Protein backbone atom coordinates (compact mmCIF):
# COMPACT_ATOMS: atom_id res chain seq x y z
CA UNK A 1 0.00 0.00 0.00
CA UNK A 2 1.37 3.43 -0.89
CA UNK A 3 1.48 6.31 1.55
CA UNK A 4 -1.60 8.52 1.67
CA UNK A 5 -1.37 11.86 -0.13
CA UNK A 6 -1.02 14.90 2.16
CA UNK A 7 -4.07 17.04 2.78
CA UNK A 8 -4.20 20.49 1.13
CA UNK A 9 -1.99 22.93 3.00
CA UNK A 10 0.00 20.21 4.70
CA UNK A 11 3.66 19.49 3.89
CA UNK A 12 4.43 16.29 2.05
CA UNK A 13 5.51 13.47 4.33
CA UNK A 14 9.17 12.63 4.57
CA UNK A 15 10.51 9.51 2.92
CA UNK A 16 10.05 6.48 5.14
CA UNK A 17 13.08 5.78 7.32
CA UNK A 18 14.82 2.45 7.23
CA UNK A 19 14.44 2.13 10.99
CA UNK A 20 10.70 2.55 11.46
CA UNK A 21 10.85 0.79 14.82
CA UNK A 22 13.60 3.09 16.04
CA UNK A 23 11.70 6.25 15.09
CA UNK A 24 8.45 4.92 16.50
CA UNK A 25 10.19 4.00 19.76
CA UNK A 26 11.81 7.43 20.03
CA UNK A 27 8.43 9.12 19.50
CA UNK A 28 6.82 6.93 22.15
CA UNK A 29 9.65 7.49 24.62
CA UNK A 30 9.35 11.25 24.22
CA UNK A 31 5.62 11.11 24.97
CA UNK A 32 5.86 8.92 28.07
CA UNK A 33 8.99 10.59 29.42
CA UNK A 34 11.35 7.65 29.05
CA UNK A 35 14.63 6.95 27.32
CA UNK A 36 14.21 5.20 23.99
CA UNK A 37 16.64 2.45 24.98
CA UNK A 38 14.49 1.67 28.02
CA UNK A 39 11.37 0.99 25.92
CA UNK A 40 10.62 -2.73 25.65
CA UNK A 41 9.31 -2.98 22.09
CA UNK A 42 7.61 -6.28 22.88
CA UNK A 43 5.43 -4.81 25.64
CA UNK A 44 1.96 -3.39 25.01
CA UNK A 45 1.60 0.36 24.65
CA UNK A 46 -0.53 0.49 27.79
CA UNK A 47 2.15 -1.15 29.92
CA UNK A 48 4.63 1.33 28.44
CA UNK A 49 2.54 4.23 29.75
CA UNK A 50 0.58 5.29 26.67
CA UNK A 51 -2.91 6.33 27.80
CA UNK A 52 -5.87 7.21 25.57
CA UNK A 53 -5.00 10.91 25.39
CA UNK A 54 -1.35 10.35 24.55
CA UNK A 55 -2.25 7.65 22.03
CA UNK A 56 -4.03 10.26 19.89
CA UNK A 57 -0.96 12.51 19.92
CA UNK A 58 1.27 9.51 19.27
CA UNK A 59 -0.63 8.43 16.16
CA UNK A 60 -1.01 12.01 14.91
CA UNK A 61 2.76 12.34 15.04
CA UNK A 62 3.33 9.07 13.23
CA UNK A 63 0.70 9.78 10.59
CA UNK A 64 2.21 13.19 9.90
CA UNK A 65 5.67 11.66 9.72
CA UNK A 66 4.78 8.86 7.30
CA UNK A 67 1.77 10.30 5.49
CA UNK A 68 -0.45 7.49 6.75
CA UNK A 69 -3.92 7.44 8.30
CA UNK A 70 -3.56 4.90 11.08
CA UNK A 71 -6.67 5.12 13.31
CA UNK A 72 -6.57 4.91 17.14
CA UNK A 73 -8.10 1.45 17.03
CA UNK A 74 -4.93 0.18 15.38
CA UNK A 75 -3.26 0.16 18.78
CA UNK A 76 -5.54 -2.73 19.72
CA UNK A 77 -4.81 -4.58 16.50
CA UNK A 78 -1.07 -3.85 16.75
CA UNK A 79 -0.61 -3.50 20.53
CA UNK A 80 3.20 -3.35 20.73
CA UNK A 81 5.77 -1.00 19.15
CA UNK A 82 7.23 -3.89 17.15
CA UNK A 83 3.85 -4.88 15.67
CA UNK A 84 2.85 -1.31 14.87
CA UNK A 85 6.24 -0.64 13.26
CA UNK A 86 5.75 -3.67 11.00
CA UNK A 87 2.31 -2.32 10.04
CA UNK A 88 3.72 1.13 9.23
CA UNK A 89 6.55 -0.39 7.26
CA UNK A 90 4.07 -2.36 5.16
CA UNK A 91 2.05 0.80 4.45
CA UNK A 92 5.01 2.98 3.53
CA UNK A 93 7.28 0.52 1.77
CA UNK A 94 10.01 0.87 4.38
CA UNK A 95 12.04 -2.19 5.41
CA UNK A 96 10.13 -4.20 8.01
CA UNK A 97 11.67 -4.51 11.48
CA UNK A 98 13.01 -7.93 12.47
CA UNK A 99 10.17 -10.21 13.50
CA UNK A 100 12.00 -12.12 16.18
CA UNK A 101 13.37 -10.57 19.36
CA UNK A 102 16.33 -12.92 19.42
CA UNK A 103 15.93 -13.45 23.16
CA UNK A 104 15.67 -17.24 23.24
CA UNK A 105 19.13 -17.78 24.68
CA UNK A 106 18.66 -15.07 27.29
CA UNK A 107 15.28 -16.47 28.34
CA UNK A 108 16.76 -19.90 28.88
CA UNK A 109 19.72 -18.52 30.83
CA UNK A 110 17.39 -16.45 33.00
CA UNK A 111 15.27 -19.54 33.59
CA UNK A 112 18.37 -21.46 34.67
CA UNK A 113 19.39 -18.68 37.04
CA UNK A 114 15.93 -18.43 38.57
CA UNK A 115 15.72 -22.21 38.92
CA UNK A 116 18.93 -22.13 40.97
CA UNK A 117 17.48 -19.45 43.21
CA UNK A 118 14.17 -21.29 43.66
CA UNK A 119 15.75 -24.74 43.92
CA UNK A 120 13.72 -26.30 41.14
CA UNK A 121 14.21 -27.63 37.62
CA UNK A 122 14.30 -24.97 34.85
CA UNK A 123 11.62 -26.86 32.92
CA UNK A 124 9.22 -26.23 35.81
CA UNK A 125 9.31 -22.47 35.19
CA UNK A 126 6.90 -20.99 32.65
CA UNK A 127 8.66 -18.08 30.93
CA UNK A 128 5.32 -16.31 30.49
CA UNK A 129 4.17 -16.50 34.13
CA UNK A 130 4.53 -13.63 36.58
CA UNK A 131 7.45 -13.92 38.98
CA UNK A 132 5.02 -13.81 41.91
CA UNK A 133 3.23 -16.86 40.48
CA UNK A 134 6.59 -18.62 40.22
CA UNK A 135 7.18 -18.03 43.93
CA UNK A 136 9.59 -15.09 43.83
CA UNK A 137 9.28 -12.99 47.01
CA UNK A 138 11.19 -9.79 47.82
CA UNK A 139 14.29 -11.55 49.16
CA UNK A 140 14.45 -14.01 46.28
CA UNK A 141 13.95 -11.10 43.87
CA UNK A 142 17.01 -9.36 45.32
CA UNK A 143 19.07 -12.52 44.95
CA UNK A 144 17.88 -13.20 41.41
CA UNK A 145 18.46 -9.63 40.21
CA UNK A 146 21.94 -9.68 41.75
CA UNK A 147 22.68 -12.80 39.69
CA UNK A 148 21.31 -11.14 36.56
CA UNK A 149 23.39 -8.01 37.16
CA UNK A 150 26.57 -10.02 37.49
CA UNK A 151 25.82 -12.11 34.40
CA UNK A 152 25.02 -9.18 32.11
CA UNK A 153 27.04 -6.45 33.89
CA UNK A 154 23.93 -4.40 34.68
CA UNK A 155 22.88 -2.33 37.69
CA UNK A 156 19.19 -3.18 37.92
CA UNK A 157 17.27 -3.02 41.20
CA UNK A 158 14.69 -5.62 42.28
CA UNK A 159 11.78 -3.44 41.14
CA UNK A 160 12.74 -4.35 37.56
CA UNK A 161 10.74 -7.52 38.16
CA UNK A 162 7.60 -5.43 38.65
CA UNK A 163 8.17 -3.50 35.42
CA UNK A 164 9.09 -6.69 33.53
CA UNK A 165 7.16 -9.36 35.44
CA UNK A 166 7.98 -12.47 33.39
CA UNK A 167 11.16 -14.17 32.24
CA UNK A 168 10.29 -13.41 28.62
CA UNK A 169 9.69 -9.74 29.35
CA UNK A 170 12.87 -9.47 31.42
CA UNK A 171 14.88 -11.03 28.57
CA UNK A 172 13.51 -8.43 26.15
CA UNK A 173 14.43 -5.67 28.62
CA UNK A 174 17.97 -7.02 28.90
CA UNK A 175 18.21 -6.98 25.10
CA UNK A 176 17.27 -3.30 25.13
CA UNK A 177 19.74 -2.45 27.89
CA UNK A 178 22.69 -4.37 26.48
CA UNK A 179 22.09 -3.79 22.77
CA UNK A 180 23.00 -7.41 22.09
CA UNK A 181 19.55 -8.88 21.39
CA UNK A 182 19.61 -10.42 24.84
CA UNK A 183 22.58 -12.69 24.06
CA UNK A 184 23.18 -14.91 27.05
CA UNK A 185 26.57 -14.79 28.78
CA UNK A 186 28.88 -17.72 28.20
CA UNK A 187 28.42 -19.18 31.67
CA UNK A 188 25.84 -18.56 34.41
CA UNK A 189 27.03 -16.45 37.30
CA UNK A 190 27.29 -18.33 40.56
CA UNK A 191 24.15 -17.56 42.54
CA UNK A 192 24.26 -16.11 46.01
CA UNK A 193 23.65 -18.85 48.56
CA UNK A 194 20.12 -18.42 49.84
CA UNK A 195 20.30 -17.29 53.49
CA UNK A 196 18.48 -19.43 56.00
CA UNK A 197 17.94 -19.53 59.75
CA UNK A 198 17.74 -23.29 59.73
CA UNK A 199 20.50 -24.60 61.99
CA UNK A 200 21.14 -27.47 59.58
CA UNK A 201 21.41 -25.19 56.54
CA UNK A 202 24.62 -23.79 55.10
CA UNK A 203 25.84 -20.56 56.71
CA UNK A 204 24.95 -17.21 55.17
CA UNK A 205 27.41 -15.99 52.57
CA UNK A 206 28.49 -12.78 54.35
CA UNK A 207 30.43 -11.38 51.41
CA UNK A 208 27.47 -11.82 49.09
CA UNK A 209 25.15 -10.32 51.70
CA UNK A 210 27.38 -7.26 52.07
CA UNK A 211 27.55 -6.89 48.30
CA UNK A 212 23.74 -6.94 48.17
CA UNK A 213 23.57 -4.17 50.80
CA UNK A 214 26.20 -2.07 49.01
CA UNK A 215 24.32 -2.45 45.73
CA UNK A 216 21.02 -1.44 47.42
CA UNK A 217 19.53 -4.85 46.71
CA UNK A 218 18.89 -5.37 50.45
CA UNK A 219 18.37 -2.90 53.26
CA UNK A 220 20.46 -3.05 56.44
CA UNK A 221 17.40 -4.25 58.35
CA UNK A 222 16.78 -7.06 55.86
CA UNK A 223 20.42 -8.11 56.04
CA UNK A 224 20.35 -8.11 59.85
CA UNK A 225 17.15 -10.16 59.83
CA UNK A 226 18.75 -12.74 57.54
CA UNK A 227 21.67 -12.99 59.93
CA UNK A 228 19.25 -13.67 62.77
CA UNK A 229 19.91 -10.43 64.61
CA UNK A 230 16.52 -8.88 63.97
CA UNK A 231 15.93 -5.34 62.67
CA UNK A 232 18.63 -2.81 63.47
XYZ file of C-alpha atoms in Angstrom:
232
model
C 0.000 0.000 0.000
C 1.372 3.433 -0.886
C 1.482 6.309 1.552
C -1.597 8.522 1.674
C -1.373 11.857 -0.125
C -1.017 14.903 2.160
C -4.073 17.045 2.779
C -4.202 20.494 1.130
C -1.985 22.931 2.997
C 0.001 20.215 4.699
C 3.661 19.494 3.890
C 4.435 16.294 2.048
C 5.509 13.474 4.325
C 9.172 12.629 4.569
C 10.513 9.509 2.923
C 10.050 6.475 5.143
C 13.075 5.776 7.320
C 14.819 2.447 7.233
C 14.444 2.127 10.989
C 10.700 2.554 11.461
C 10.846 0.786 14.823
C 13.602 3.093 16.041
C 11.700 6.251 15.087
C 8.447 4.924 16.502
C 10.192 4.005 19.764
C 11.812 7.432 20.029
C 8.434 9.123 19.500
C 6.818 6.934 22.149
C 9.648 7.489 24.619
C 9.348 11.252 24.219
C 5.619 11.109 24.967
C 5.859 8.919 28.070
C 8.986 10.592 29.418
C 11.355 7.653 29.052
C 14.628 6.946 27.315
C 14.206 5.197 23.987
C 16.637 2.455 24.981
C 14.488 1.673 28.022
C 11.369 0.989 25.924
C 10.617 -2.732 25.654
C 9.308 -2.983 22.088
C 7.611 -6.278 22.881
C 5.433 -4.807 25.641
C 1.964 -3.393 25.012
C 1.599 0.356 24.646
C -0.526 0.491 27.787
C 2.151 -1.146 29.918
C 4.626 1.327 28.444
C 2.543 4.229 29.751
C 0.578 5.289 26.673
C -2.910 6.333 27.796
C -5.872 7.210 25.571
C -5.000 10.915 25.388
C -1.355 10.345 24.550
C -2.246 7.648 22.031
C -4.030 10.262 19.893
C -0.956 12.507 19.921
C 1.268 9.512 19.271
C -0.632 8.426 16.156
C -1.013 12.007 14.913
C 2.764 12.337 15.045
C 3.328 9.067 13.230
C 0.698 9.781 10.594
C 2.215 13.194 9.900
C 5.674 11.657 9.716
C 4.776 8.863 7.302
C 1.771 10.302 5.490
C -0.451 7.495 6.753
C -3.919 7.441 8.298
C -3.558 4.900 11.085
C -6.671 5.125 13.314
C -6.571 4.913 17.139
C -8.103 1.448 17.029
C -4.928 0.181 15.381
C -3.255 0.165 18.780
C -5.536 -2.727 19.723
C -4.809 -4.576 16.498
C -1.074 -3.850 16.753
C -0.614 -3.504 20.533
C 3.203 -3.346 20.729
C 5.770 -0.998 19.149
C 7.227 -3.892 17.152
C 3.852 -4.882 15.673
C 2.850 -1.307 14.865
C 6.244 -0.644 13.262
C 5.747 -3.669 10.996
C 2.308 -2.322 10.037
C 3.718 1.128 9.234
C 6.555 -0.390 7.258
C 4.066 -2.361 5.162
C 2.055 0.796 4.452
C 5.012 2.985 3.526
C 7.285 0.524 1.773
C 10.005 0.869 4.384
C 12.037 -2.195 5.414
C 10.127 -4.204 8.013
C 11.672 -4.510 11.483
C 13.013 -7.933 12.474
C 10.171 -10.212 13.505
C 12.000 -12.122 16.178
C 13.368 -10.571 19.358
C 16.330 -12.925 19.420
C 15.931 -13.447 23.160
C 15.669 -17.239 23.238
C 19.132 -17.778 24.679
C 18.659 -15.068 27.285
C 15.282 -16.467 28.342
C 16.761 -19.901 28.882
C 19.720 -18.521 30.834
C 17.387 -16.449 33.005
C 15.271 -19.537 33.590
C 18.366 -21.462 34.666
C 19.388 -18.679 37.039
C 15.932 -18.434 38.569
C 15.717 -22.209 38.922
C 18.935 -22.130 40.967
C 17.479 -19.449 43.214
C 14.167 -21.291 43.655
C 15.751 -24.744 43.923
C 13.716 -26.298 41.140
C 14.208 -27.630 37.618
C 14.304 -24.972 34.845
C 11.617 -26.863 32.916
C 9.218 -26.233 35.806
C 9.311 -22.466 35.191
C 6.897 -20.992 32.650
C 8.659 -18.084 30.926
C 5.320 -16.307 30.485
C 4.170 -16.498 34.127
C 4.531 -13.631 36.585
C 7.455 -13.923 38.980
C 5.017 -13.812 41.915
C 3.235 -16.858 40.485
C 6.589 -18.621 40.222
C 7.179 -18.035 43.932
C 9.590 -15.092 43.829
C 9.281 -12.995 47.008
C 11.188 -9.788 47.820
C 14.290 -11.547 49.158
C 14.451 -14.010 46.281
C 13.946 -11.101 43.866
C 17.010 -9.358 45.318
C 19.065 -12.523 44.947
C 17.876 -13.205 41.406
C 18.459 -9.633 40.207
C 21.937 -9.680 41.754
C 22.684 -12.800 39.694
C 21.314 -11.138 36.557
C 23.393 -8.005 37.164
C 26.573 -10.018 37.494
C 25.823 -12.109 34.402
C 25.025 -9.175 32.111
C 27.038 -6.452 33.890
C 23.933 -4.404 34.683
C 22.882 -2.332 37.692
C 19.195 -3.175 37.923
C 17.266 -3.016 41.198
C 14.690 -5.616 42.282
C 11.779 -3.442 41.138
C 12.742 -4.345 37.557
C 10.744 -7.520 38.163
C 7.601 -5.426 38.650
C 8.175 -3.504 35.415
C 9.091 -6.686 33.531
C 7.158 -9.360 35.436
C 7.982 -12.467 33.392
C 11.157 -14.166 32.241
C 10.286 -13.409 28.617
C 9.685 -9.741 29.352
C 12.872 -9.471 31.416
C 14.877 -11.030 28.572
C 13.507 -8.425 26.154
C 14.435 -5.673 28.617
C 17.970 -7.021 28.900
C 18.206 -6.980 25.102
C 17.274 -3.300 25.126
C 19.742 -2.454 27.891
C 22.689 -4.366 26.476
C 22.092 -3.794 22.767
C 23.000 -7.411 22.089
C 19.550 -8.879 21.388
C 19.613 -10.424 24.837
C 22.580 -12.686 24.063
C 23.178 -14.905 27.047
C 26.569 -14.792 28.780
C 28.885 -17.723 28.204
C 28.419 -19.184 31.675
C 25.839 -18.556 34.409
C 27.026 -16.450 37.296
C 27.294 -18.327 40.556
C 24.146 -17.565 42.538
C 24.258 -16.109 46.012
C 23.646 -18.846 48.556
C 20.122 -18.420 49.840
C 20.305 -17.291 53.492
C 18.476 -19.432 56.004
C 17.937 -19.527 59.754
C 17.735 -23.292 59.726
C 20.502 -24.604 61.992
C 21.136 -27.468 59.576
C 21.409 -25.186 56.543
C 24.620 -23.795 55.099
C 25.839 -20.556 56.710
C 24.951 -17.215 55.170
C 27.414 -15.990 52.573
C 28.492 -12.785 54.354
C 30.429 -11.379 51.412
C 27.465 -11.824 49.090
C 25.152 -10.324 51.695
C 27.384 -7.256 52.071
C 27.546 -6.887 48.298
C 23.745 -6.941 48.169
C 23.569 -4.175 50.800
C 26.203 -2.068 49.009
C 24.323 -2.452 45.732
C 21.022 -1.440 47.416
C 19.535 -4.853 46.713
C 18.891 -5.367 50.447
C 18.374 -2.904 53.261
C 20.465 -3.055 56.439
C 17.404 -4.249 58.354
C 16.782 -7.063 55.861
C 20.419 -8.110 56.039
C 20.352 -8.112 59.853
C 17.149 -10.162 59.831
C 18.747 -12.737 57.539
C 21.673 -12.991 59.930
C 19.247 -13.666 62.768
C 19.914 -10.431 64.609
C 16.518 -8.878 63.966
C 15.929 -5.337 62.672
C 18.630 -2.812 63.466
